[in-house]
Amino acid sequence: MDNHVESGNLTDPQLMHSDPHQIDEQELGTNDDDKEAELSAESKLKLINARDYIKQLSETKFKVVVETIQPGIVNPGLMAGMDVRSLSLLSRIYVGSINFEITEQHIRKVFTEFGFIKHISMSSDPLTGRHKGFGFVEYDVPESANMALEAMDGTMLGGRQLKVGRPNNYSAAIACILVPPPDERIFVANVNEAVTETDLESIFSSFGPVKKCILAPNMQTRGHKGYGFIEYESAEIATLSISAMNGFNLGNMVLRVRKCVVGGPLGDGMSALASLPVMVIPETLLSNINAPANPPSSNEPNPQQQQQQHSNSLASINGQTDSYFGGILRLENVCDVDEVDSDLPQDIFEESTKFGPVTQVFVSKLSANDGFGERVIVFVEYEKKESANDANKVFDGRWFGGRQLRASVTSRQTLASETKTLLCRYPS
């Protein structure tokens, strides 16, 4: 376990932001004015230019990240522009000492009580075909991971005592929290699917005025994901509601309530579903409801047809078709080869969708025979060229997982030639 996790008893993220040497704002402003008065005319001009440049960045490059968040996102960390890899680490827990008869489905059923699960990774033994007794669970938001760690470490499951902890690079991710969580905000999980935002607000407003109450929408099912955030007018009310409502039975489900881990703006909640188009069932589909369940075998493509389809796919990837309207973004300096895991393409996929629909993310390895050494290249394929261009403006020079990315828009020919040693992809 030592190779995978850090101790579960970590300092609270909120305490990481406290500064015992904090200076009063008025005093700070006075000191700055005094320092500026001592500057030469040339130095003052440079200072003015630097401030103008920072203002331009805030209004252009940084603003793009916030404005291009896809509808339905309520993760405060993402809304604040936090590095997606660091946010992923904060949302991930290690689960060890798992009974070999326990399956991934069992783990999902137990741990989904603390929030929406994005991914479960359980390494398998190639000889036995069974898992190795440990795995990783990644949630939508860091609050779920904290909650699961606090509740499940040491819990008996299948006759064995679970060991729940953090990935070994969790401490570095803590330092990447851009905005400390507001004391007035709480996190609520394990919410019954029949409970609405209005219902939740009515219940929690019993402790005091609620400024905002949102549930995380599931843009596929058009329901909610079972968790949300509530923001009060004061920290005292928030603390009181946590004490009173954590463990409260609502709709035969036990609510999980705690303070937040990451700060940042909240999304629109369930109102984001209004942006989805109305689902219309085609008449041809309705007319086939009573059709035979198994279509005639003559409709299946013969080997010649399958070979032709394969040839068409190869021609498409090499740019030999004229009907391609997508765009390819090429990323360098993402990570080292030995740091690539199955979560990397998914993390990049989710970050890239801020700029438009993504078809595929490829992670490949280039050999050292080009004079640059062995390195990882990531390709993001967008449905539209405009999306790739917009993403390139933000990704190029941006910091990702402690590295400064190099981004460029490239061709499908480059994609085909540089993905011969493919490490992983998403969707797989």
Coordinates of C-alpha atoms in Angstrom, one line a residue:
M1 CA 0.0 0.0 0.0
D2 CA 2.9 2.3 0.7
N3 CA 3.6 2.5 -3.1
H4 CA 0.2 3.7 -3.9
V5 CA -1.1 6.0 -1.1
E6 CA -0.4 8.6 1.4
S7 CA -1.9 8.6 4.9
G8 CA -5.6 9.3 5.1
N9 CA -5.1 11.7 8.0
L10 CA -4.1 14.8 6.0
T11 CA -4.4 18.4 7.0
D12 CA -7.7 20.0 5.9
P13 CA -7.3 21.8 2.6
Q14 CA -8.8 25.0 4.1
L15 CA -5.9 25.2 6.6
M16 CA -3.5 25.1 3.7
H17 CA -4.6 28.5 2.6
S18 CA -4.3 30.2 6.0
D19 CA -1.5 32.7 6.3
P20 CA -0.3 33.8 9.8
H21 CA 1.6 36.7 8.2
Q22 CA -1.5 38.1 6.5
I23 CA -1.3 41.9 6.2
D24 CA -4.3 44.3 6.4
E25 CA -5.4 45.4 2.9
Q26 CA -5.3 49.1 3.8
E27 CA -1.8 48.8 5.2
L28 CA -0.7 46.8 2.1
G29 CA -2.0 49.5 -0.2
T30 CA -0.2 52.2 1.7
N31 CA 3.1 50.3 1.5
D32 CA 2.6 49.8 -2.3
D33 CA 2.0 53.5 -2.8
D34 CA 5.1 54.4 -0.9
K35 CA 7.2 52.0 -3.0
E36 CA 5.8 53.2 -6.3
A37 CA 6.6 56.8 -5.3
E38 CA 10.2 55.9 -5.0
L39 CA 10.4 54.4 -8.5
S40 CA 12.0 56.2 -11.4
A41 CA 9.9 57.4 -14.3
E42 CA 11.2 54.5 -16.5
S43 CA 10.3 51.9 -13.8
K44 CA 6.9 53.4 -13.3
L45 CA 6.3 53.1 -17.1
K46 CA 7.3 49.4 -17.0
L47 CA 5.0 48.8 -14.1
I48 CA 2.1 50.4 -16.0
N49 CA 2.8 48.2 -19.0
A50 CA 3.0 45.1 -16.9
R51 CA -0.4 45.8 -15.3
D52 CA -1.9 46.5 -18.7
Y53 CA -0.6 43.1 -20.0
I54 CA -2.0 41.3 -16.9
K55 CA -5.4 43.0 -17.5
Q56 CA -5.4 41.9 -21.2
L57 CA -4.6 38.3 -20.2
S58 CA -7.5 38.4 -17.7
E59 CA -9.9 39.7 -20.3
T60 CA -8.8 37.3 -23.1
K61 CA -6.9 34.1 -22.4
F62 CA -8.0 33.4 -18.9
K63 CA -11.6 34.5 -19.6
V64 CA -11.8 31.9 -22.4
V65 CA -11.3 29.1 -20.0
V66 CA -14.3 30.3 -17.8
E67 CA -16.6 31.2 -20.7
T68 CA -16.2 27.9 -22.5
I69 CA -17.2 25.6 -19.7
Q70 CA -19.8 23.2 -21.0
P71 CA -23.4 23.4 -19.8
G72 CA -24.1 21.1 -16.8
I73 CA -20.7 21.6 -15.1
V74 CA -21.0 22.4 -11.4
N75 CA -17.5 21.5 -10.2
P76 CA -16.2 24.7 -8.5
G77 CA -12.6 23.8 -9.3
L78 CA -13.2 23.5 -13.0
M79 CA -15.2 26.7 -13.0
A80 CA -12.3 28.5 -11.3
G81 CA -9.9 27.2 -14.0
M82 CA -8.0 24.7 -11.8
D83 CA -5.6 22.3 -13.5
V84 CA -7.7 19.3 -14.5
R85 CA -5.0 16.7 -13.6
S86 CA -4.6 18.2 -10.1
L87 CA -8.4 18.2 -9.7
S88 CA -8.5 14.6 -10.8
L89 CA -6.0 13.7 -8.1
L90 CA -8.1 15.4 -5.4
S91 CA -11.1 13.5 -6.5
R92 CA -9.4 10.1 -6.4
I93 CA -9.0 7.6 -3.6
Y94 CA -7.0 4.4 -3.2
V95 CA -9.0 1.3 -2.0
G96 CA -6.9 -1.6 -0.7
S97 CA -7.4 -4.9 1.1
I98 CA -10.3 -5.8 -1.2
N99 CA -11.7 -9.4 -1.0
F100 CA -10.9 -11.2 -4.2
E101 CA -14.5 -12.1 -4.6
I102 CA -15.6 -8.5 -4.6
T103 CA -16.2 -7.1 -8.1
E104 CA -16.0 -3.7 -9.5
Q105 CA -19.8 -3.6 -9.4
H106 CA -19.7 -4.2 -5.7
I107 CA -17.2 -1.4 -5.2
R108 CA -19.3 1.0 -7.3
K109 CA -22.5 0.2 -5.3
V110 CA -20.8 0.8 -2.0
F111 CA -18.8 4.0 -2.8
T112 CA -21.5 5.7 -5.0
E113 CA -23.1 6.7 -1.7
F114 CA -20.6 9.6 -1.5
G115 CA -21.0 11.0 -5.0
F116 CA -21.1 10.4 -8.7
I117 CA -18.2 8.0 -9.7
K118 CA -16.5 8.8 -12.9
H119 CA -14.1 5.9 -13.1
I120 CA -13.0 2.7 -11.2
S121 CA -9.6 1.2 -11.9
M122 CA -8.8 -2.3 -10.6
S123 CA -5.7 -4.0 -11.8
S124 CA -6.1 -7.6 -12.8
D125 CA -3.7 -10.6 -12.5
P126 CA -3.2 -12.0 -16.0
L127 CA -2.7 -15.5 -14.5
T128 CA -5.8 -15.7 -12.4
G129 CA -8.0 -13.1 -14.2
R130 CA -9.0 -11.7 -10.8
H131 CA -8.1 -8.2 -9.5
K132 CA -5.0 -7.8 -7.3
G133 CA -6.9 -6.7 -4.2
F134 CA -6.7 -2.9 -4.7
G135 CA -8.0 -0.2 -7.0
F136 CA -8.7 3.5 -7.5
V137 CA -12.1 5.2 -7.4
E138 CA -12.4 8.6 -9.0
Y139 CA -15.3 10.9 -8.3
D140 CA -16.8 13.9 -10.0
V141 CA -15.6 16.3 -7.3
P142 CA -13.0 16.3 -4.4
E143 CA -15.7 16.5 -1.7
S144 CA -16.9 13.0 -2.5
A145 CA -13.4 11.6 -2.2
N146 CA -12.9 13.2 1.2
M147 CA -16.2 11.9 2.4
A148 CA -15.5 8.4 1.2
L149 CA -12.1 8.4 2.8
E150 CA -13.5 9.6 6.2
A151 CA -16.3 7.0 6.1
M152 CA -14.8 3.9 4.5
D153 CA -11.3 3.6 5.8
G154 CA -11.3 0.6 8.1
T155 CA -14.8 -0.6 7.1
M156 CA -15.4 -4.3 6.8
L157 CA -16.4 -5.5 3.3
G158 CA -16.6 -9.1 2.3
G159 CA -14.9 -10.2 5.5
R160 CA -11.9 -7.9 5.1
Q161 CA -11.1 -4.5 6.5
L162 CA -10.7 -1.9 3.7
K163 CA -7.7 0.4 3.6
V164 CA -8.7 3.7 2.0
G165 CA -6.2 6.4 1.3
R166 CA -4.9 8.9 -1.2
P167 CA -2.7 8.5 -4.3
N168 CA 0.9 9.2 -3.6
N169 CA 1.0 12.6 -5.4
Y170 CA -2.1 14.0 -3.5
S171 CA -0.1 16.5 -1.5
A172 CA 1.2 18.2 -4.7
A173 CA -2.4 18.5 -5.9
I174 CA -3.5 20.2 -2.7
A175 CA -1.1 23.1 -3.5
C176 CA -2.9 23.6 -6.8
I177 CA -6.2 24.7 -5.3
L178 CA -6.7 28.2 -6.7
V179 CA -9.6 29.3 -4.5
P180 CA -10.2 28.2 -0.9
P181 CA -13.7 26.9 -0.2
P182 CA -16.2 29.4 1.2
D183 CA -17.2 28.5 4.8
E184 CA -20.8 29.3 3.9
R185 CA -21.0 26.5 1.3
I186 CA -21.7 22.8 2.0
F187 CA -21.7 19.6 -0.1
V188 CA -24.6 17.2 -0.1
A189 CA -24.4 13.6 -1.5
N190 CA -26.6 10.5 -1.8
V191 CA -29.7 12.5 -2.8
N192 CA -32.7 10.5 -4.0
E193 CA -33.3 10.9 -7.7
A194 CA -36.9 12.0 -6.9
V195 CA -35.7 15.0 -4.8
T196 CA -35.5 18.3 -6.7
E197 CA -33.5 21.4 -6.1
T198 CA -36.6 23.1 -4.8
D199 CA -37.2 20.2 -2.4
L200 CA -33.6 20.3 -1.2
E201 CA -33.6 24.1 -0.7
S202 CA -36.9 23.9 1.3
I203 CA -35.4 21.3 3.6
F204 CA -32.1 23.0 4.2
S205 CA -33.6 26.5 4.5
S206 CA -34.9 25.4 7.9
F207 CA -31.6 26.4 9.3
G208 CA -31.3 29.8 7.7
P209 CA -31.6 31.7 4.4
V210 CA -30.1 29.8 1.4
K211 CA -28.3 31.9 -1.2
K212 CA -28.0 29.1 -3.8
C213 CA -28.9 25.4 -4.0
I214 CA -27.9 23.3 -7.0
L215 CA -27.9 19.7 -7.9
A216 CA -25.4 18.4 -10.5
P217 CA -27.3 17.6 -13.7
N218 CA -26.7 14.4 -15.7
M219 CA -26.8 15.6 -19.3
Q220 CA -27.3 12.0 -20.6
T221 CA -30.2 10.9 -18.4
R222 CA -31.6 14.4 -17.8
G223 CA -31.8 13.7 -14.1
H224 CA -29.4 14.7 -11.4
K225 CA -26.2 12.9 -10.3
G226 CA -27.2 12.5 -6.7
Y227 CA -25.0 15.3 -5.3
G228 CA -25.0 19.1 -5.1
F229 CA -24.0 22.3 -3.2
I230 CA -25.9 24.6 -0.9
E231 CA -24.6 28.0 0.0
Y232 CA -25.9 29.9 3.0
E233 CA -25.6 33.5 4.0
S234 CA -23.3 32.7 7.0
A235 CA -20.7 30.1 8.0
E236 CA -22.5 29.5 11.3
I237 CA -25.7 28.3 9.5
A238 CA -23.6 26.0 7.3
T239 CA -21.9 24.4 10.2
L240 CA -25.3 23.9 12.0
S241 CA -26.8 22.3 8.9
I242 CA -23.9 19.8 8.5
S243 CA -24.3 18.7 12.1
A244 CA -28.1 18.3 11.8
M245 CA -28.4 16.8 8.3
N246 CA -25.4 14.5 7.9
G247 CA -26.9 11.0 8.2
F248 CA -30.5 12.3 7.8
N249 CA -32.8 9.8 6.0
L250 CA -34.4 11.3 2.9
G251 CA -36.4 9.1 0.6
N252 CA -34.9 5.9 2.1
M253 CA -31.4 7.2 1.4
V254 CA -29.0 8.5 4.0
L255 CA -27.8 12.0 3.2
R256 CA -24.1 12.7 3.3
V257 CA -23.2 16.3 4.2
R258 CA -19.9 17.9 4.8
K259 CA -17.9 21.2 4.3
C260 CA -16.4 21.9 0.9
V261 CA -12.8 21.2 -0.2
V262 CA -12.4 23.4 -3.3
G263 CA -13.7 26.9 -3.9
G264 CA -14.8 28.6 -7.1
P265 CA -18.1 29.7 -8.7
L266 CA -21.0 27.2 -8.8
G267 CA -22.6 26.2 -12.1
D268 CA -26.3 26.6 -13.1
G269 CA -27.4 23.2 -11.7
M270 CA -30.5 21.6 -13.2
S271 CA -31.4 24.7 -15.2
A272 CA -28.6 23.7 -17.6
L273 CA -30.9 20.9 -18.9
A274 CA -33.0 23.6 -20.5
S275 CA -30.2 24.1 -23.1
L276 CA -30.6 20.5 -24.3
P277 CA -32.7 19.9 -27.4
V278 CA -36.1 18.3 -27.0
M279 CA -35.8 14.5 -27.6
V280 CA -37.8 13.5 -30.6
I281 CA -38.2 9.8 -31.5
P282 CA -38.1 9.3 -35.3
E283 CA -41.2 7.9 -36.9
T284 CA -39.0 5.1 -38.6
L285 CA -38.0 4.0 -35.1
L286 CA -41.6 4.0 -33.9
S287 CA -42.6 1.9 -36.9
N288 CA -40.0 -0.7 -36.1
I289 CA -41.0 -1.3 -32.5
N290 CA -43.0 -4.4 -33.5
A291 CA -40.4 -5.5 -36.1
P292 CA -38.6 -8.9 -35.5
A293 CA -35.9 -8.7 -32.9
N294 CA -33.3 -10.4 -35.0
P295 CA -32.8 -8.9 -38.5
P296 CA -32.1 -11.3 -41.4
S297 CA -28.5 -12.5 -41.5
S298 CA -28.3 -11.3 -45.2
N299 CA -28.1 -7.7 -43.9
E300 CA -24.8 -8.4 -42.2
P301 CA -21.8 -7.2 -44.2
N302 CA -19.9 -9.9 -46.0
P303 CA -16.1 -10.1 -45.7
Q304 CA -15.6 -8.0 -48.9
Q305 CA -17.8 -5.2 -47.5
Q306 CA -15.9 -5.3 -44.1
Q307 CA -12.6 -5.0 -46.0
Q308 CA -13.9 -2.0 -47.9
Q309 CA -15.1 -0.4 -44.7
H310 CA -11.7 -0.9 -43.2
S311 CA -10.0 0.6 -46.3
N312 CA -12.3 3.6 -46.1
S313 CA -11.3 4.1 -42.4
L314 CA -7.6 4.0 -43.3
A315 CA -8.1 6.5 -46.2
S316 CA -10.0 8.8 -43.8
I317 CA -7.3 8.8 -41.1
N318 CA -4.7 9.6 -43.8
G319 CA -6.7 12.6 -45.0
Q320 CA -7.6 11.0 -48.4
T321 CA -11.3 12.0 -48.1
D322 CA -12.6 15.4 -48.9
S323 CA -15.5 15.4 -46.4
Y324 CA -13.5 15.9 -43.2
F325 CA -14.4 19.1 -41.3
G326 CA -12.7 18.4 -38.0
G327 CA -9.6 19.8 -36.4
I328 CA -6.6 18.1 -34.7
L329 CA -4.8 19.6 -31.7
R330 CA -1.3 18.3 -31.0
L331 CA 0.0 18.6 -27.4
E332 CA 3.6 18.2 -26.3
N333 CA 5.3 18.2 -22.8
V334 CA 2.2 16.7 -21.2
C335 CA 4.1 14.1 -19.2
D336 CA 6.9 11.5 -19.3
V337 CA 6.3 8.1 -20.9
D338 CA 6.4 6.3 -17.5
E339 CA 3.7 8.7 -16.2
V340 CA 1.1 7.7 -18.7
D341 CA -1.9 5.9 -17.3
S342 CA -5.4 5.1 -18.5
D343 CA -6.8 8.2 -16.9
L344 CA -4.6 10.7 -18.8
P345 CA -6.6 10.6 -22.1
Q346 CA -9.9 10.9 -20.2
D347 CA -8.7 13.9 -18.2
I348 CA -7.5 15.6 -21.4
F349 CA -10.8 14.7 -23.1
E350 CA -12.8 16.4 -20.4
E351 CA -10.7 19.5 -20.4
S352 CA -10.8 19.7 -24.2
T353 CA -14.6 19.6 -24.4
K354 CA -14.6 23.2 -23.0
F355 CA -13.9 24.3 -26.6
G356 CA -16.3 22.0 -28.5
P357 CA -17.3 18.4 -29.1
V358 CA -14.3 16.0 -29.1
T359 CA -14.2 12.8 -31.2
Q360 CA -11.2 11.1 -29.7
V361 CA -8.0 11.7 -27.7
F362 CA -4.9 9.7 -28.6
V363 CA -1.8 9.3 -26.4
S364 CA 1.3 8.1 -28.3
K365 CA 5.0 7.7 -27.9
L366 CA 7.6 9.1 -30.3
S367 CA 11.0 7.3 -30.4
A368 CA 14.3 9.0 -29.7
N369 CA 15.5 8.8 -33.3
D370 CA 14.4 12.3 -34.2
G371 CA 17.0 14.0 -31.9
F372 CA 14.6 15.0 -29.2
G373 CA 14.5 11.8 -27.1
E374 CA 11.6 9.5 -26.3
R375 CA 8.5 11.6 -25.5
V376 CA 4.7 11.6 -25.2
I377 CA 2.5 13.3 -27.8
V378 CA -1.2 13.8 -27.3
F379 CA -3.7 14.4 -30.1
V380 CA -7.2 15.8 -29.6
E381 CA -9.6 15.3 -32.5
Y382 CA -12.4 17.9 -32.6
E383 CA -15.5 17.7 -34.7
K384 CA -14.9 21.2 -36.0
K385 CA -11.7 23.0 -37.0
E386 CA -12.8 26.2 -35.1
S387 CA -12.8 24.2 -31.8
A388 CA -9.2 23.1 -32.4
N389 CA -8.2 26.6 -33.1
D390 CA -9.9 28.0 -30.0
A391 CA -8.3 25.2 -27.8
N392 CA -4.9 25.9 -29.3
K393 CA -5.1 29.6 -28.2
V394 CA -5.6 28.5 -24.6
F395 CA -3.5 25.3 -24.3
D396 CA -0.3 26.6 -25.9
G397 CA 1.8 27.8 -23.0
R398 CA -0.7 26.7 -20.4
W399 CA 0.4 24.8 -17.3
F400 CA -1.0 21.3 -17.0
G401 CA 0.1 18.9 -14.1
G402 CA 3.1 21.1 -13.4
R403 CA 4.3 21.3 -17.0
Q404 CA 4.0 24.0 -19.6
L405 CA 2.2 22.6 -22.7
R406 CA 3.2 23.2 -26.3
A407 CA 0.2 23.1 -28.5
S408 CA -0.4 23.4 -32.3
V409 CA -3.1 22.6 -34.8
T410 CA -2.0 19.8 -37.1
S411 CA -3.2 17.6 -39.9
R412 CA -4.6 14.1 -40.0
Q413 CA -1.5 12.9 -41.9
T414 CA 0.6 13.9 -38.8
L415 CA -1.9 12.1 -36.6
A416 CA -1.6 8.9 -38.6
S417 CA 2.2 9.0 -38.7
E418 CA 2.8 9.9 -35.0
T419 CA 0.3 7.4 -33.5
K420 CA 2.0 4.2 -34.7
T421 CA 3.1 3.6 -31.1
L422 CA -0.2 4.2 -29.4
L423 CA -0.2 4.0 -25.6
C424 CA -3.8 4.7 -24.9
R425 CA -6.9 6.5 -26.2
Y426 CA -10.3 7.8 -25.0
P427 CA -13.0 6.7 -25.6
S428 CA -11.2 3.3 -26.0

